[in-house]
Structures are given as structure tokens and as C-alpha cells.
Amino acid sequence: MGERLRRKDRQLNEEAGKMQVWHSIFYHQHFDGYEESYDADGSGKIRRVYTAEYYRQALPRTKSIRNRVGYSVLFAAGLAAYICGASMPIASNCVWYVNLPQALCLPCLLYTFFALCHYVAMPEKMERRYYRTAVRGFAAGIRGVEICSILSALSVVVFLLREGISGNDRTVLSLALFVITGAAALVIGLNEYRVFYEKLES
């Protein structure tokens, strides 16, 4: 694994012409689309100029703002519903096959929140690295939340089929909350899927 990463690093450095200096994959991702050169004064400082294409959301400004506000509200509602459902002191939340998708959903929610912050603050023209986080990263995070929420709901259904429902049981409520989270993520994902991002020459 380590040798494969080193080979990948060498290949990226050679293709990008990074002045014969070793750089990690994360470095290449962060400065993707930049050309580097040394300052002419001999100081050894590196000058970076972005020369790749820009990305722009092909939506009217008002529609773009509505999307950002709507996504934020839906995500906040889904996040609150998931936390409430997963933190209930009920029997289903003490079973491993229910806890597993819940545990998987937490990093997806955290990553999606991080990407959503970038999405909300999205400039009119985005460099590759910003587009990768704010648009592609947000879409991937929402898919993860959607899948894990559905798996959480299905695991509760399995628990109900095995154990049944007692008189004061709130398991059905937790199931409904997981479904709300999945539905919110699905609405966001379907709407964002229809948004087109155009490329602009640098």
C-alpha cells in the first residue's frame, strides 16, 4: 500500500512538473490547477498561479440562494431528527445491528455539514479544489446520509419484527425520525442532481 502511494506521488509530481520536489497527494489536490514557479529574485519563494478552468452554478442568483437556505433547513431538520432518534433510551438503540448503521451515519453527517458550509459560502466562480469540496463532496455526503438513514430505519423494522411493540414503546417514533432524515437527504440530493455547473476558461 505504501509503495503504491509513493508511485502515485512520483507520477503526479512528474506530470505536474512541480520543480522536482516531492509532494503528497493531498498537496496535489489542494493546488490542483495551479502552475508553480520560483520568484525571479532568487529568494527561492514559490509563486502559484491558478490556470485551470473555473466552475459556476448555472442558476439565477435568487434560485441559488433559495437552494442554499433550503438545503440548510432540511439538513438541520434531518440532523435533529437523527440525533433524537438515535439517542432515545429504548431497547432498539441497544442492539448491535441497529447501532452499526447509526455509527456509520455520524461521520457522514459530520462530513456533509462541513461540505454544506462550503456550499452555502460558494463564490460565483470556483476553483477545482473548492468545487471538489462544496459540490462533489456535498453530493457524496448527502448520499451517505441517505443510505445510512435508510439502513437505520430498516434495522429498526427488523427489530420490531423480531421483538414486537410494547404498550409504551417509542421505537416506532425513532423509526419515523430516521425516515425523516432519509427523506430530507433524498430531497436535497434529487434537487442538487438537477443543478448544472458550467466550466469557464481561466
CSV table of C-alpha atoms in Angstrom, one decimal:
chain,number,residue,atom,x,y,z
A,1,MET,CA,0.0,0.0,0.0
A,2,GLY,CA,2.8,2.4,1.0
A,3,GLU,CA,4.8,1.7,-2.2
A,4,ARG,CA,1.7,2.2,-4.4
A,5,LEU,CA,1.1,5.6,-2.8
A,6,ARG,CA,4.8,6.6,-3.4
A,7,ARG,CA,4.5,5.6,-7.0
A,8,LYS,CA,1.3,7.6,-7.4
A,9,ASP,CA,3.1,10.7,-5.8
A,10,ARG,CA,6.0,10.4,-8.2
A,11,GLN,CA,3.7,10.1,-11.1
A,12,LEU,CA,1.7,13.2,-10.1
A,13,ASN,CA,4.9,15.2,-9.5
A,14,GLU,CA,6.3,14.3,-12.9
A,15,GLU,CA,3.0,15.1,-14.7
A,16,ALA,CA,2.6,18.4,-12.9
A,17,GLY,CA,6.2,19.5,-13.2
A,18,LYS,CA,6.4,20.5,-9.5
A,19,MET,CA,10.0,21.6,-9.8
A,20,GLN,CA,11.4,18.2,-9.0
A,21,VAL,CA,10.2,18.5,-5.4
A,22,TRP,CA,8.3,15.6,-3.7
A,23,HIS,CA,4.7,16.5,-2.8
A,24,SER,CA,2.0,14.3,-1.3
A,25,ILE,CA,-1.3,13.5,-3.0
A,26,PHE,CA,-3.0,16.0,-0.6
A,27,TYR,CA,-0.7,18.7,-1.8
A,28,HIS,CA,-1.7,18.0,-5.4
A,29,GLN,CA,-5.4,18.0,-4.6
A,30,HIS,CA,-5.0,21.3,-2.7
A,31,PHE,CA,-3.1,23.0,-5.5
A,32,ASP,CA,-4.9,21.3,-8.4
A,33,GLY,CA,-5.0,23.6,-11.4
A,34,TYR,CA,-2.1,25.8,-10.2
A,35,GLU,CA,1.2,26.4,-12.0
A,36,GLU,CA,4.2,26.9,-9.9
A,37,SER,CA,7.4,28.8,-10.5
A,38,TYR,CA,10.2,30.3,-8.4
A,39,ASP,CA,10.4,34.0,-7.9
A,40,ALA,CA,12.8,35.7,-10.3
A,41,ASP,CA,14.7,37.4,-7.4
A,42,GLY,CA,16.4,34.2,-6.4
A,43,SER,CA,14.7,34.1,-3.0
A,44,GLY,CA,13.5,30.6,-3.5
A,45,LYS,CA,9.9,31.5,-2.9
A,46,ILE,CA,7.3,29.7,-4.9
A,47,ARG,CA,4.8,31.6,-6.9
A,48,ARG,CA,1.5,29.8,-7.7
A,49,VAL,CA,-1.0,31.0,-10.3
A,50,TYR,CA,-4.3,29.3,-11.0
A,51,THR,CA,-4.6,28.5,-14.7
A,52,ALA,CA,-7.2,25.8,-14.8
A,53,GLU,CA,-10.9,26.2,-15.5
A,54,TYR,CA,-13.5,27.6,-13.1
A,55,TYR,CA,-16.9,26.2,-12.2
A,56,ARG,CA,-20.0,28.2,-11.9
A,57,GLN,CA,-23.5,27.2,-10.8
A,58,ALA,CA,-25.8,27.8,-13.8
A,59,LEU,CA,-28.7,29.2,-11.8
A,60,PRO,CA,-30.3,32.6,-11.3
A,61,ARG,CA,-29.0,34.2,-8.1
A,62,THR,CA,-32.4,34.1,-6.3
A,63,LYS,CA,-32.7,30.3,-7.1
A,64,SER,CA,-29.2,29.7,-5.9
A,65,ILE,CA,-29.9,31.5,-2.6
A,66,ARG,CA,-33.2,29.5,-2.1
A,67,ASN,CA,-31.3,26.3,-2.7
A,68,ARG,CA,-28.7,27.2,0.0
A,69,VAL,CA,-31.3,28.2,2.5
A,70,GLY,CA,-33.5,25.2,1.7
A,71,TYR,CA,-30.6,22.7,2.0
A,72,SER,CA,-29.5,24.2,5.3
A,73,VAL,CA,-33.0,24.0,6.8
A,74,LEU,CA,-33.6,20.4,5.5
A,75,PHE,CA,-30.2,19.3,6.7
A,76,ALA,CA,-30.7,20.8,10.1
A,77,ALA,CA,-34.1,19.2,10.4
A,78,GLY,CA,-32.7,15.8,9.3
A,79,LEU,CA,-29.7,16.1,11.7
A,80,ALA,CA,-32.0,17.0,14.7
A,81,ALA,CA,-34.3,14.1,13.8
A,82,TYR,CA,-31.5,11.6,13.6
A,83,ILE,CA,-29.9,12.7,16.8
A,84,CYS,CA,-33.3,12.4,18.6
A,85,GLY,CA,-34.0,9.0,17.2
A,86,ALA,CA,-30.5,7.6,17.9
A,87,SER,CA,-30.3,9.0,21.5
A,88,MET,CA,-33.7,7.7,22.7
A,89,PRO,CA,-33.4,5.3,25.7
A,90,ILE,CA,-35.2,2.5,24.0
A,91,ALA,CA,-34.4,-1.2,23.5
A,92,SER,CA,-33.7,-1.0,19.8
A,93,ASN,CA,-30.9,1.5,20.3
A,94,CYS,CA,-29.1,-1.1,22.4
A,95,VAL,CA,-28.9,-3.7,19.7
A,96,TRP,CA,-25.8,-4.0,17.6
A,97,TYR,CA,-27.4,-4.3,14.2
A,98,VAL,CA,-29.3,-1.0,14.9
A,99,ASN,CA,-26.2,0.7,16.3
A,100,LEU,CA,-24.0,-0.2,13.3
A,101,PRO,CA,-25.8,2.0,10.7
A,102,GLN,CA,-26.2,4.7,13.4
A,103,ALA,CA,-22.4,4.7,13.9
A,104,LEU,CA,-21.8,4.8,10.1
A,105,CYS,CA,-24.2,7.8,9.7
A,106,LEU,CA,-22.3,10.0,12.2
A,107,PRO,CA,-19.2,10.6,10.1
A,108,CYS,CA,-21.5,11.1,7.0
A,109,LEU,CA,-23.4,13.8,8.9
A,110,LEU,CA,-20.2,15.5,10.0
A,111,TYR,CA,-18.7,15.4,6.6
A,112,THR,CA,-21.9,16.7,5.0
A,113,PHE,CA,-22.1,19.6,7.5
A,114,PHE,CA,-18.5,20.6,6.6
A,115,ALA,CA,-19.3,20.4,2.8
A,116,LEU,CA,-22.6,22.3,3.3
A,117,CYS,CA,-20.7,25.1,4.9
A,118,HIS,CA,-18.6,25.4,1.8
A,119,TYR,CA,-21.7,25.1,-0.4
A,120,VAL,CA,-23.5,27.9,1.4
A,121,ALA,CA,-20.4,30.2,1.1
A,122,MET,CA,-19.9,29.2,-2.5
A,123,PRO,CA,-18.4,32.0,-4.7
A,124,GLU,CA,-19.7,32.7,-8.1
A,125,LYS,CA,-16.6,31.2,-9.7
A,126,MET,CA,-15.0,28.2,-8.0
A,127,GLU,CA,-11.6,26.7,-8.4
A,128,ARG,CA,-11.2,22.9,-8.8
A,129,ARG,CA,-10.4,22.3,-5.1
A,130,TYR,CA,-13.5,24.4,-3.9
A,131,TYR,CA,-15.8,22.6,-6.4
A,132,ARG,CA,-14.5,19.3,-5.3
A,133,THR,CA,-15.5,20.0,-1.7
A,134,ALA,CA,-18.5,22.2,-2.0
A,135,VAL,CA,-20.3,20.4,-4.8
A,136,ARG,CA,-19.0,16.9,-5.3
A,137,GLY,CA,-18.2,16.4,-1.6
A,138,PHE,CA,-21.6,17.7,-0.6
A,139,ALA,CA,-23.4,15.4,-3.0
A,140,ALA,CA,-21.4,12.4,-1.8
A,141,GLY,CA,-22.0,13.3,1.9
A,142,ILE,CA,-25.8,13.6,1.2
A,143,ARG,CA,-25.8,10.2,-0.4
A,144,GLY,CA,-24.0,8.7,2.6
A,145,VAL,CA,-26.6,10.2,5.0
A,146,GLU,CA,-29.4,9.0,2.8
A,147,ILE,CA,-28.1,5.4,2.7
A,148,CYS,CA,-27.2,5.2,6.4
A,149,SER,CA,-30.6,6.7,7.4
A,150,ILE,CA,-32.5,4.1,5.3
A,151,LEU,CA,-30.3,1.3,6.8
A,152,SER,CA,-31.0,2.7,10.3
A,153,ALA,CA,-34.8,2.6,9.6
A,154,LEU,CA,-34.6,-0.9,8.1
A,155,SER,CA,-32.7,-2.1,11.1
A,156,VAL,CA,-35.4,-0.8,13.4
A,157,VAL,CA,-38.0,-2.6,11.3
A,158,VAL,CA,-36.1,-5.8,11.7
A,159,PHE,CA,-36.0,-5.2,15.5
A,160,LEU,CA,-39.8,-4.6,15.6
A,161,LEU,CA,-40.4,-7.8,13.6
A,162,ARG,CA,-38.3,-9.8,16.0
A,163,GLU,CA,-39.4,-8.2,19.3
A,164,GLY,CA,-42.8,-6.7,18.6
A,165,ILE,CA,-44.2,-3.5,20.0
A,166,SER,CA,-44.9,-3.0,23.7
A,167,GLY,CA,-47.5,-0.6,25.0
A,168,ASN,CA,-45.3,2.4,25.8
A,169,ASP,CA,-42.6,1.7,23.3
A,170,ARG,CA,-41.2,4.7,21.4
A,171,THR,CA,-39.4,2.5,18.8
A,172,VAL,CA,-41.9,3.4,16.1
A,173,LEU,CA,-41.1,7.1,16.8
A,174,SER,CA,-37.4,6.5,16.3
A,175,LEU,CA,-38.2,4.7,13.1
A,176,ALA,CA,-40.2,7.7,11.9
A,177,LEU,CA,-37.3,10.1,12.8
A,178,PHE,CA,-34.8,8.0,10.8
A,179,VAL,CA,-37.2,8.1,7.8
A,180,ILE,CA,-37.4,11.9,8.2
A,181,THR,CA,-33.7,12.2,8.0
A,182,GLY,CA,-33.5,9.9,4.9
A,183,ALA,CA,-36.3,11.8,3.2
A,184,ALA,CA,-34.6,15.2,3.9
A,185,ALA,CA,-31.4,13.9,2.4
A,186,LEU,CA,-33.3,12.4,-0.6
A,187,VAL,CA,-35.0,15.7,-1.4
A,188,ILE,CA,-31.7,17.6,-1.2
A,189,GLY,CA,-29.9,15.0,-3.4
A,190,LEU,CA,-32.6,14.9,-6.0
A,191,ASN,CA,-32.8,18.7,-6.2
A,192,GLU,CA,-29.0,19.1,-6.4
A,193,TYR,CA,-28.7,16.4,-9.0
A,194,ARG,CA,-30.7,18.7,-11.4
A,195,VAL,CA,-28.3,21.6,-10.9
A,196,PHE,CA,-25.9,22.2,-13.8
A,197,TYR,CA,-22.3,23.5,-13.2
A,198,GLU,CA,-20.7,25.1,-16.2
A,199,LYS,CA,-17.0,25.3,-16.9
A,200,LEU,CA,-15.4,28.7,-17.5
A,201,GLU,CA,-12.0,29.3,-19.1
A,202,SER,CA,-9.4,30.7,-16.8
